[in-house]
Structure formats: structure tokens, C-alpha cells
Short mmCIF file of C-alpha atoms in Angstrom, two decimals:
data_model
loop_
_atom_site.label_atom_id
_atom_site.label_comp_id
_atom_site.label_asym_id
_atom_site.label_seq_id
_atom_site.Cartn_x
_atom_site.Cartn_y
_atom_site.Cartn_z
CA MET A 852 89.79 74.71 73.76
CA HIS A 853 92.12 77.24 72.78
CA THR A 854 89.92 79.17 71.04
CA THR A 855 87.57 79.49 74.07
CA ALA A 856 90.53 81.11 75.93
CA ARG A 857 91.31 83.45 73.60
CA LEU A 858 87.60 84.53 73.36
CA ARG A 859 87.87 84.85 76.69
CA ARG A 860 91.07 87.40 77.20
CA LEU A 861 89.34 89.00 74.40
CA LEU A 862 86.04 89.95 76.23
CA LEU A 863 88.17 90.41 79.24
CA PHE A 864 90.47 92.80 77.71
CA PRO A 865 88.82 95.87 78.36
CA PHE A 866 88.34 95.63 81.89
CA GLN A 867 91.54 94.01 82.89
CA GLY A 868 93.42 96.31 84.89
CA ALA A 869 91.25 99.09 83.78
CA GLY A 870 90.06 100.23 86.80
CA ARG A 871 93.37 102.41 87.61
CA PRO A 872 93.92 104.19 83.93
CA VAL A 873 89.67 104.89 84.11
CA SER A 874 90.03 106.36 87.59
CA PHE A 875 92.88 108.56 86.63
CA LEU A 876 90.70 109.81 83.88
CA VAL A 877 87.97 110.61 86.15
CA THR A 878 89.83 112.79 88.29
CA GLY A 879 91.58 114.75 85.67
CA VAL A 880 87.92 115.90 84.64
CA LEU A 881 87.32 116.26 88.22
CA VAL A 882 90.30 118.84 88.82
CA GLN A 883 89.26 120.66 85.55
CA LEU A 884 85.57 120.67 86.48
CA GLY A 885 86.71 122.54 89.87
CA VAL A 886 89.15 124.70 88.19
CA LEU A 887 85.94 125.63 85.60
CA PHE A 888 83.71 126.02 88.98
CA VAL A 889 86.16 128.20 90.71
CA VAL A 890 87.16 130.30 87.53
CA SER A 891 83.16 130.76 86.80
CA LEU A 892 82.52 131.93 90.50
CA LEU A 893 85.39 134.73 90.05
CA TRP A 894 83.78 135.75 86.93
CA LEU A 895 80.39 136.27 88.80
CA LEU A 896 81.90 137.69 91.81
CA PHE A 897 84.06 140.09 89.96
CA VAL A 898 83.38 140.90 86.05
CA PRO A 899 80.53 142.90 87.06
CA VAL A 900 82.15 144.96 89.36
CA LEU A 901 84.91 145.29 87.18
CA ASP A 902 83.35 145.33 83.75
CA PRO A 903 79.56 146.29 84.40
CA ALA A 904 79.41 146.10 80.35
CA GLY A 905 80.98 142.26 80.68
CA GLN A 906 83.39 142.03 77.92
CA LEU A 907 85.24 139.62 77.31
CA PRO A 908 88.87 140.78 77.85
CA VAL A 909 87.84 141.35 81.57
CA ALA A 910 86.51 138.01 82.11
CA VAL A 911 89.29 136.41 80.46
CA PHE A 912 91.98 138.75 82.50
CA VAL A 913 89.96 137.13 85.66
CA ALA A 914 89.96 133.62 84.83
CA PHE A 915 93.81 133.91 83.45
CA THR A 916 94.63 135.71 86.64
CA ALA A 917 92.75 132.94 89.14
CA ILE A 918 94.79 130.06 87.24
CA VAL A 919 97.98 131.78 87.33
CA LEU A 920 97.36 132.29 91.09
CA ALA A 921 96.61 128.83 91.75
CA GLY A 922 99.22 127.72 89.26
CA PRO A 923 101.37 126.21 92.37
CA LEU A 924 98.37 124.34 93.84
CA LEU A 925 97.09 122.85 90.69
CA THR A 926 100.84 121.37 90.44
CA GLU A 927 100.67 119.77 93.68
CA VAL A 928 97.45 118.42 92.87
CA GLN A 929 98.02 117.09 89.48
CA ARG A 930 101.38 115.67 90.96
CA GLY A 931 99.00 114.12 93.93
CA ARG A 932 96.97 112.93 90.66
CA PHE A 933 99.76 110.52 88.81
CA ARG A 934 101.24 109.46 92.12
CA THR A 935 98.27 107.97 93.14
CA ARG A 936 96.29 106.81 90.33
CA LEU A 937 99.37 105.69 87.83
CA ASP A 938 102.36 105.04 90.77
CA VAL A 939 104.11 108.10 89.05
CA ALA A 940 105.97 109.98 90.93
CA ILE A 941 107.06 113.71 88.66
CA PRO A 942 109.76 115.66 91.18
CA SER A 943 109.24 119.18 91.74
CA PRO A 944 111.91 121.05 89.66
CA TYR A 945 112.50 122.99 92.61
CA ALA A 946 114.65 119.96 94.56
CA GLY A 947 111.99 120.44 97.36
CA GLN A 948 112.17 124.17 97.74
CA ARG A 949 108.85 125.95 97.43
CA PRO A 950 109.33 129.38 95.63
CA ARG A 951 107.76 132.59 95.78
CA LEU A 952 104.90 133.30 93.25
CA PRO A 953 106.62 136.35 91.47
CA GLU A 954 109.77 133.83 91.30
CA TRP A 955 107.76 131.20 90.03
CA LEU A 956 106.47 133.27 87.23
CA ARG A 957 109.68 134.04 86.39
CA SER A 958 111.04 130.82 86.06
CA ARG A 959 110.91 128.23 83.43
CA ALA A 960 109.37 125.64 85.16
CA GLY A 961 106.45 128.27 86.34
CA HIS A 962 106.02 128.59 82.90
CA GLN A 963 105.75 125.46 81.54
CA GLN A 964 103.20 124.28 84.48
CA LEU A 965 101.16 127.31 83.49
CA ARG A 966 101.25 125.96 79.67
CA TYR A 967 99.78 122.34 81.12
CA HIS A 968 97.20 124.35 83.40
CA LEU A 969 96.08 126.52 80.55
CA LEU A 970 96.47 124.05 77.51
CA ASP A 971 97.58 120.66 77.47
CA GLY A 972 95.55 119.90 81.02
CA PRO A 973 92.05 121.14 79.55
CA LEU A 974 92.65 119.86 76.26
CA LEU A 975 94.11 116.02 77.67
CA ALA A 976 90.76 116.42 79.96
CA LEU A 977 88.09 116.98 77.25
CA ALA A 978 89.54 114.04 75.50
CA GLY A 979 89.13 112.04 78.82
CA SER A 980 85.78 113.32 78.91
CA PHE A 981 84.57 111.61 75.23
CA THR A 982 86.75 108.70 76.15
CA LEU A 983 84.85 108.16 79.71
CA LEU A 984 81.54 108.87 77.63
CA ALA A 985 82.53 106.39 75.40
CA TRP A 986 83.05 103.78 78.36
CA VAL A 987 79.40 104.75 79.18
CA VAL A 988 77.58 103.97 76.13
CA ALA A 989 80.03 100.72 75.43
CA VAL A 990 79.32 99.21 78.71
CA THR A 991 75.54 100.74 78.11
CA ALA A 992 75.29 98.70 74.81
CA THR A 993 76.97 95.58 76.02
CA SER A 994 74.85 94.91 78.72
CA ILE A 995 71.50 95.56 76.50
CA TYR A 996 70.03 92.08 76.63
CA LEU A 997 70.14 92.98 80.77
CA TRP A 998 68.14 96.12 80.97
CA ILE A 999 65.80 95.73 77.89
CA TRP A 1000 63.79 93.75 79.68
CA LEU A 1001 62.81 97.17 81.31
CA VAL A 1002 61.41 98.08 78.15
CA PRO A 1003 57.29 97.96 78.20
CA LEU A 1004 55.66 94.41 77.05
CA ASP A 1005 53.98 95.98 73.84
CA TRP A 1006 57.07 97.40 72.33
CA ARG A 1007 58.49 94.28 72.31
CA VAL A 1008 55.40 92.52 71.07
CA ASP A 1009 55.67 94.71 68.10
CA HIS A 1010 58.81 94.74 67.73
CA PRO A 1011 59.72 91.01 67.12
CA GLY A 1012 62.86 90.82 65.37
CA TYR A 1013 64.43 93.25 68.60
CA TYR A 1014 66.39 90.28 69.65
CA THR A 1015 68.63 90.79 66.35
CA TRP A 1016 69.09 94.00 66.61
CA ALA A 1017 69.78 94.04 70.25
CA ALA A 1018 72.73 91.25 69.24
CA TYR A 1019 74.19 93.98 66.85
CA VAL A 1020 74.14 97.05 69.67
CA THR A 1021 75.87 94.39 71.88
CA ALA A 1022 78.66 93.72 69.16
CA ALA A 1023 79.15 97.49 68.68
CA GLY A 1024 79.54 97.96 72.20
CA LEU A 1025 81.86 95.48 72.46
CA ALA A 1026 83.99 96.97 69.72
CA LEU A 1027 83.39 100.58 71.74
CA LEU A 1028 84.71 98.66 74.93
CA HIS A 1029 87.98 98.14 73.05
CA ILE A 1030 88.34 101.37 71.06
CA ALA A 1031 87.46 103.03 74.98
CA ARG A 1032 90.31 100.92 76.81
CA LEU A 1033 92.96 101.62 74.06
CA SER A 1034 91.69 105.05 73.61
CA THR A 1035 92.26 105.14 78.00
CA ASP A 1036 95.32 103.99 77.91
CA ALA A 1037 96.75 105.86 75.06
CA LEU A 1038 95.62 109.23 76.89
CA SER A 1039 97.09 108.27 80.17
CA ARG A 1040 100.47 107.82 78.57
CA LEU A 1041 100.00 110.80 76.61
CA ASP A 1042 99.57 112.75 80.08
CA THR A 1043 101.79 111.34 81.65
CA ARG A 1044 104.73 112.19 78.78
CA THR A 1045 103.21 115.83 79.03
CA ALA A 1046 103.27 116.29 82.98
CA THR A 1047 106.56 114.68 83.34
CA VAL A 1048 108.31 117.37 80.51
CA LEU A 1049 105.51 120.41 81.66
CA LEU A 1050 105.59 120.01 85.86
CA GLY A 1051 108.67 118.25 86.24
CA PRO A 1052 112.47 119.08 85.85
CA SER A 1053 113.85 119.65 82.85
CA ARG A 1054 116.55 117.37 81.34
CA GLU A 1055 119.40 119.43 82.36
CA GLU A 1056 117.66 119.81 85.82
CA GLN A 1057 117.56 116.17 86.10
CA LEU A 1058 121.05 115.60 85.44
CA ALA A 1059 122.63 118.24 87.43
CA ARG A 1060 120.45 117.43 90.29
CA ARG A 1061 121.83 113.26 89.90
CA VAL A 1062 125.23 114.88 89.62
CA GLU A 1063 124.59 116.72 93.06
CA ASP A 1064 123.08 113.08 94.23
CA LEU A 1065 125.95 111.70 93.53
CA THR A 1066 128.57 114.40 94.97
CA GLU A 1067 126.97 113.43 98.06
CA SER A 1068 126.83 109.97 98.02
CA ARG A 1069 130.71 109.91 97.09
CA THR A 1070 130.91 112.46 100.39
CA GLY A 1071 129.24 110.43 102.59
CA LEU A 1072 131.15 107.23 101.11
CA VAL A 1073 134.33 108.80 101.69
CA ASP A 1074 133.71 109.76 105.07
CA ALA A 1075 132.39 106.45 106.14
CA VAL A 1076 135.63 104.92 104.66
CA ASP A 1077 137.39 107.56 106.47
CA ALA A 1078 135.23 106.46 109.68
CA GLU A 1079 135.82 102.87 109.24
CA ARG A 1080 139.66 103.57 109.18
CA ARG A 1081 139.91 105.46 112.46
CA ARG A 1082 137.89 102.67 114.29
CA ILE A 1083 140.25 100.01 112.56
CA GLU A 1084 143.14 102.30 113.95
CA ARG A 1085 141.69 102.29 117.19
CA ASP A 1086 141.01 98.54 117.33
CA LEU A 1087 144.29 97.15 116.39
CA HIS A 1088 146.00 100.29 118.97
CA ASP A 1089 144.08 99.42 122.08
CA GLY A 1090 143.69 95.35 121.03
CA ALA A 1091 146.47 93.38 119.00
CA GLN A 1092 148.93 95.89 119.66
CA GLN A 1093 148.56 96.12 123.37
CA ARG A 1094 148.59 92.61 123.72
CA LEU A 1095 151.78 92.27 121.76
CA VAL A 1096 153.57 94.53 123.95
CA SER A 1097 152.17 92.44 126.87
CA LEU A 1098 154.21 89.65 125.33
CA ALA A 1099 157.26 91.37 124.53
CA VAL A 1100 157.11 92.60 128.30
CA ASN A 1101 156.51 89.20 129.73
CA LEU A 1102 159.22 87.63 127.32
CA GLY A 1103 161.60 90.20 128.67
CA LEU A 1104 160.76 89.09 132.22
CA ALA A 1105 161.57 85.35 131.44
CA LYS A 1106 164.61 86.50 129.82
CA ALA A 1107 165.82 88.67 132.66
CA THR A 1108 164.63 86.59 135.88
CA LEU A 1109 164.53 82.88 134.33
CA GLN A 1110 168.57 82.39 134.11
CA ASP A 1111 168.59 78.65 135.03
CA LEU A 1112 167.08 77.88 131.87
CA PRO A 1113 168.91 75.79 129.49
CA GLU A 1114 171.01 77.71 126.65
CA ASP A 1115 168.50 76.15 123.95
CA ALA A 1116 165.42 77.53 126.19
CA ARG A 1117 166.63 81.01 126.35
CA GLN A 1118 167.67 81.00 122.60
CA VAL A 1119 163.73 80.10 122.30
CA ILE A 1120 162.76 82.89 124.14
CA ASP A 1121 165.06 85.65 123.21
CA GLU A 1122 164.11 85.02 119.70
CA ALA A 1123 160.56 85.15 120.74
CA HIS A 1124 160.82 88.61 122.32
CA ARG A 1125 162.99 89.99 119.62
CA GLU A 1126 159.88 88.71 116.93
CA ALA A 1127 157.67 90.45 119.54
CA LYS A 1128 159.11 93.42 119.20
CA ASP A 1129 159.39 93.30 115.42
CA ALA A 1130 155.84 92.96 115.11
CA ILE A 1131 155.17 95.65 117.74
CA GLU A 1132 156.82 98.06 115.25
CA GLU A 1133 155.29 96.79 112.12
CA LEU A 1134 151.82 96.92 113.84
CA SER A 1135 152.73 100.72 114.69
CA GLY A 1136 153.45 101.29 111.41
CA LEU A 1137 150.66 100.09 110.08
CA VAL A 1138 148.34 102.06 112.15
CA ARG A 1139 150.33 104.96 111.24
CA GLY A 1140 149.24 104.33 107.82
CA LEU A 1141 145.57 103.36 109.18
CA HIS A 1142 144.89 106.57 110.89
CA PRO A 1143 147.81 108.13 113.09
CA ALA A 1144 146.24 108.71 116.75
CA VAL A 1145 147.90 111.86 117.04
CA LEU A 1146 145.80 113.03 114.05
CA GLU A 1147 142.41 113.10 115.16
CA ASP A 1148 144.05 113.94 118.68
CA ARG A 1149 146.10 117.31 117.96
CA GLY A 1150 145.76 117.72 114.68
CA LEU A 1151 147.38 118.62 111.33
CA ASP A 1152 150.42 120.31 112.86
CA ALA A 1153 151.53 117.69 115.47
CA ALA A 1154 151.17 114.82 113.10
CA LEU A 1155 153.25 116.31 109.96
CA SER A 1156 155.59 117.66 112.78
CA GLY A 1157 155.67 113.31 113.60
CA ILE A 1158 155.89 112.48 109.56
CA ALA A 1159 159.10 115.07 109.20
CA ALA A 1160 160.36 114.03 112.45
CA ARG A 1161 160.57 110.32 111.11
CA ALA A 1162 161.85 111.25 107.49
CA PRO A 1163 165.42 110.45 106.82
CA ILE A 1164 165.93 114.03 105.24
CA PRO A 1165 165.50 117.54 106.66
CA VAL A 1166 162.10 118.85 106.45
CA ARG A 1167 160.40 122.26 107.71
CA VAL A 1168 156.70 121.71 108.64
CA LYS A 1169 154.66 125.22 108.64
CA VAL A 1170 150.99 124.61 109.31
CA ASP A 1171 148.52 127.71 109.71
CA VAL A 1172 145.20 126.72 110.14
CA PRO A 1173 143.17 128.75 112.44
CA SER A 1174 139.95 126.37 112.19
CA ARG A 1175 140.31 122.66 112.04
CA PRO A 1176 138.86 121.35 108.50
CA SER A 1177 136.60 117.91 108.96
CA PRO A 1178 138.18 114.50 109.76
CA THR A 1179 138.29 113.66 106.23
CA ILE A 1180 139.79 116.39 104.44
CA GLU A 1181 142.25 116.02 107.46
CA ALA A 1182 143.22 112.61 106.57
CA VAL A 1183 143.64 113.65 102.87
CA ALA A 1184 145.83 115.90 103.50
CA TYR A 1185 148.11 114.07 106.00
CA PHE A 1186 148.20 111.41 103.71
CA VAL A 1187 149.14 113.31 100.71
CA VAL A 1188 151.90 114.89 102.71
CA SER A 1189 152.74 111.52 103.98
CA GLU A 1190 153.34 109.68 100.50
CA ALA A 1191 154.78 112.98 99.07
CA LEU A 1192 157.55 113.24 101.34
CA THR A 1193 157.84 109.45 101.07
CA ASN A 1194 158.54 109.72 96.93
CA VAL A 1195 160.94 112.22 97.88
CA VAL A 1196 162.99 109.87 99.72
CA LYS A 1197 162.86 107.49 97.56
CA HIS A 1198 163.35 109.18 93.88
CA ALA A 1199 164.20 112.66 94.37
CA GLU A 1200 167.43 112.43 95.91
CA ALA A 1201 166.27 115.28 97.53
CA SER A 1202 169.04 116.98 100.48
CA GLY A 1203 165.47 118.75 102.10
CA ALA A 1204 162.11 119.23 101.62
CA GLU A 1205 159.45 121.91 102.86
CA VAL A 1206 155.58 121.09 103.62
CA SER A 1207 153.51 124.24 104.35
CA VAL A 1208 149.61 123.94 104.92
CA GLU A 1209 147.65 127.28 105.22
CA ARG A 1210 143.72 128.07 104.94
CA PHE A 1211 142.33 130.36 103.09
CA GLY A 1212 138.75 130.69 103.85
CA LYS A 1213 137.15 127.50 102.48
CA THR A 1214 140.40 126.28 100.85
CA LEU A 1215 142.75 123.91 102.58
CA LEU A 1216 146.25 124.58 100.65
CA VAL A 1217 149.05 122.52 100.80
CA VAL A 1218 152.45 122.79 99.01
CA ILE A 1219 155.18 119.95 99.52
CA SER A 1220 158.55 120.91 97.66
CA ASP A 1221 162.17 119.60 97.40
CA ASP A 1222 165.24 120.47 96.16
CA GLY A 1223 165.87 116.89 94.31
CA VAL A 1224 166.27 116.30 90.69
CA GLY A 1225 163.03 116.93 89.48
CA GLY A 1226 161.28 115.24 86.24
CA ALA A 1227 158.42 113.79 88.09
CA GLU A 1228 155.48 112.90 86.43
CA PRO A 1229 151.67 111.81 87.33
CA THR A 1230 152.08 108.94 84.78
CA GLY A 1231 155.51 108.12 85.73
CA GLY A 1232 154.85 105.76 87.87
CA THR A 1233 156.03 107.33 91.31
CA GLY A 1234 152.66 107.45 93.20
CA LEU A 1235 152.07 110.68 92.27
CA ALA A 1236 148.87 108.98 90.08
CA GLY A 1237 147.53 108.01 93.22
CA LEU A 1238 147.65 111.18 95.17
CA ALA A 1239 145.52 112.62 92.54
CA LYS A 1240 142.89 110.02 92.88
CA ARG A 1241 143.11 110.53 96.66
CA VAL A 1242 142.59 114.57 96.48
CA ALA A 1243 139.99 114.40 93.56
CA SER A 1244 137.55 111.83 96.18
CA VAL A 1245 137.00 115.05 97.96
CA ASP A 1246 136.93 117.25 95.05
CA GLY A 1247 140.17 118.62 95.22
CA THR A 1248 142.92 119.86 92.94
CA LEU A 1249 146.02 118.36 92.56
CA SER A 1250 149.31 120.07 90.51
CA VAL A 1251 152.90 118.81 89.94
CA ASP A 1252 155.45 121.73 88.76
CA SER A 1253 158.39 119.43 88.50
CA PRO A 1254 161.16 120.49 85.83
CA VAL A 1255 164.05 118.47 85.37
CA GLY A 1256 166.72 119.31 87.46
CA GLY A 1257 164.28 120.60 90.15
CA PRO A 1258 162.82 121.90 92.51
CA THR A 1259 159.81 119.70 92.26
CA ILE A 1260 156.55 121.51 93.85
CA ILE A 1261 152.88 119.91 94.52
CA THR A 1262 150.50 122.03 95.12
CA VAL A 1263 146.96 120.74 97.00
CA GLU A 1264 143.88 122.39 97.22
CA LEU A 1265 141.18 120.81 99.14
CA PRO A 1266 137.92 122.10 99.73
CA CYS A 1267 137.07 123.36 103.41
CA VAL A 1268 133.50 123.38 104.44
CA PRO A 1269 133.05 126.07 107.84
#
């Protein structure tokens, strides 16, 4: 039973899954035949005109020029062949852009593609032609017992040993079938590797494109997180905070109007009123920490002025931003200033601080300085490491100049796209 199954697998191996690789070879040969036909047609049309003597250099020049001019089109045809026949996607080295012919000829990708169309592609198609011929011969030899009856009866009578001879031919055909299948798979893999290198982007270009994709993905993620933060802030401000305010108002009215309640009940109402006001204050701080509404409504100047007004030390704020940056950049600048001033109050022992925000072209420059004791280090556990990560999330830079004895100057540069 096992022997029969193995024999069946051995006999069916050349045909299992062979349709797409074989059609891949067929289309490769057809593409090269089409190129040969067009080149031959141009040869017949232009060579007699350019050189009536029909010298070889002129003919080669015409053929080469035709392939060069058709290079971008041939590249797209080959990519389509790999995509449809083998499910292999070969990306364009130009990232979706179509360069003009002079630019294509000067580029590395153009030179690589011409090499494929002039050398590697024709050689692989030639090898594919021999492999397809092997398939035809092998199938014909394997099926000899089916069509041998087409041979005249007189010949079969005169050759009584044709059955033995046909058995040898069938065995040779089966062996050639396996060779043709292995050759088909090998050629498909070789052509795929060659085309991936010559028709697609280089390793460096793939890495650069990957970096760009990751940068765009990270930017989109940061924007999405900032948008979600603003949504949560609006929901808290318009929902839970308003309910707490309504509760505090009702408790205040009850405390003021219900004078005939027992003392214990009045104490409970008074305690509840106090707890509601504390909860409102805590929730307001949480909402500001998520995303202050004033930042979205009135911009950095008003939002940073609010931070300075709440600080326990004098803080001077200067904002010169003719046009507002993106909401994400505004949020990063706001939280950097907020966290930096919190660090100043906690650790710097400063008597005052200054915040400057200016825009220079595509850069938003944020400078926070104080007259404290200095000695701040990004690795010292003062929150500067977190600021650096927040700034880096939008491809910004943060530098700290804080000698012992002060002053401390934190400089942040954030990219702004107009």
C-alpha cells in the first residue's frame, strides 16, 4: 500500500502545481519573442534607410535603441508577469513615481533594468525555451502507448518488438518529465531572484523606504493618540465634570436652604459638598493634563500663559508664532513647557523662569530657562528623559545646558510643516 502511494506521488510529481511555473516560462518566452519581432520590424524599416549596405553596427544600434526606448514599458510588463504568474510583487525603485526617459537612463535602476532586458532576460528565456521543449518531448514520450496506434499497421507488424521499445521510451519520458519539472522550478527561482535585484529597488533603497514608512506610521500613531487624548478631554469636560458641577451646586443649595435638618444630616451634606468640590478640582487638573481646551481654542500663547499664571514662581512667557503649527506639535510644546516648569518648581530652587516660543520657517523653537541651582541631567530622574522621548516622537531634538550653580536652559526644536 505504501509502495503504491509512493509510486503515485512519484508519477504525479511533475504535474502537481506545475501550471503556474510552466505558464511563467511560456509568458517569458512570448515576451522575448515579442521584443524580437518588434526589433526585427524596426530593423527592416530603418536599417535600409540609415545604411543601405546593411552593416551590422547600424543594425545593432537600431536594436539597442528600440530596447532602450521600450525599457520602462518592458519593466512594467515583466513585473506584471511575476505578479500574475508567480504572485511575486517586485516594487518599483522609484516609489510610485515615473521618471522621464533621460532620468531613467542616468539612474542606477535604469542601468539595472537595461541589463535585465538586454542580457539576463533573453538568456533566461532561451533556457526556458529548452525547458519547454523538454516538457513537450517528455509528454510525447510518456504517452507513446496512446498515439503509437496511429502508426500504420504494416509498420507494427514488421516491428514486433515495438512494445518493448515503447516501454523504454516511456521510462525515458518519465525521467525527462522530472528533469523538466526540476528545471522549471529552478529557472523560476533564478528568474525571480534576478528580477528582484535588477528590476526592483536596491537593499539600501528598500531600507530607506522602510524608514520612511515607519516614520509615517509613527507620525500617524502620534497624531491618532493626540486626537484620542483630545476626545477624552472633551468627554470628561462635557460629561463627568459637568455632572460633578451640577452635583456640587445641588449640594450647596441643599446646605443653604434646608435649615431644619438634623446636625448629622447637615454634616453629611457639608462633607459631600466638600468632596464634590475637591473631585471637580482634581478632574479639572486631569483634564488639563490630558489636553487643555484653551490650547485647541486659542493656541500656545494663551495655554502657556495659563501655566505661568498657576506656577508658584514668576514665569515670563514670550510666544512669537505667526502661524499655528499642527495640533500634535502644539501639544508636544505645551506638555514640554508644563513638565519643565514642574521640574523647575520641584528641583531647581529657582526664584523665576522664562519661556520663549518662536517659529523659524519649519522649526518651532522652545526655550525654558530658570535661575535655579542647575545640575539637571536627562538621566538624573528629573523627568527630562521623558521629555526627550516625547520630543523624539515627532522627530524633534532636546538639549539641556545646566551647569552646577545654574542657570538651566532647555532648548527644544520641533519640526513644523506649513
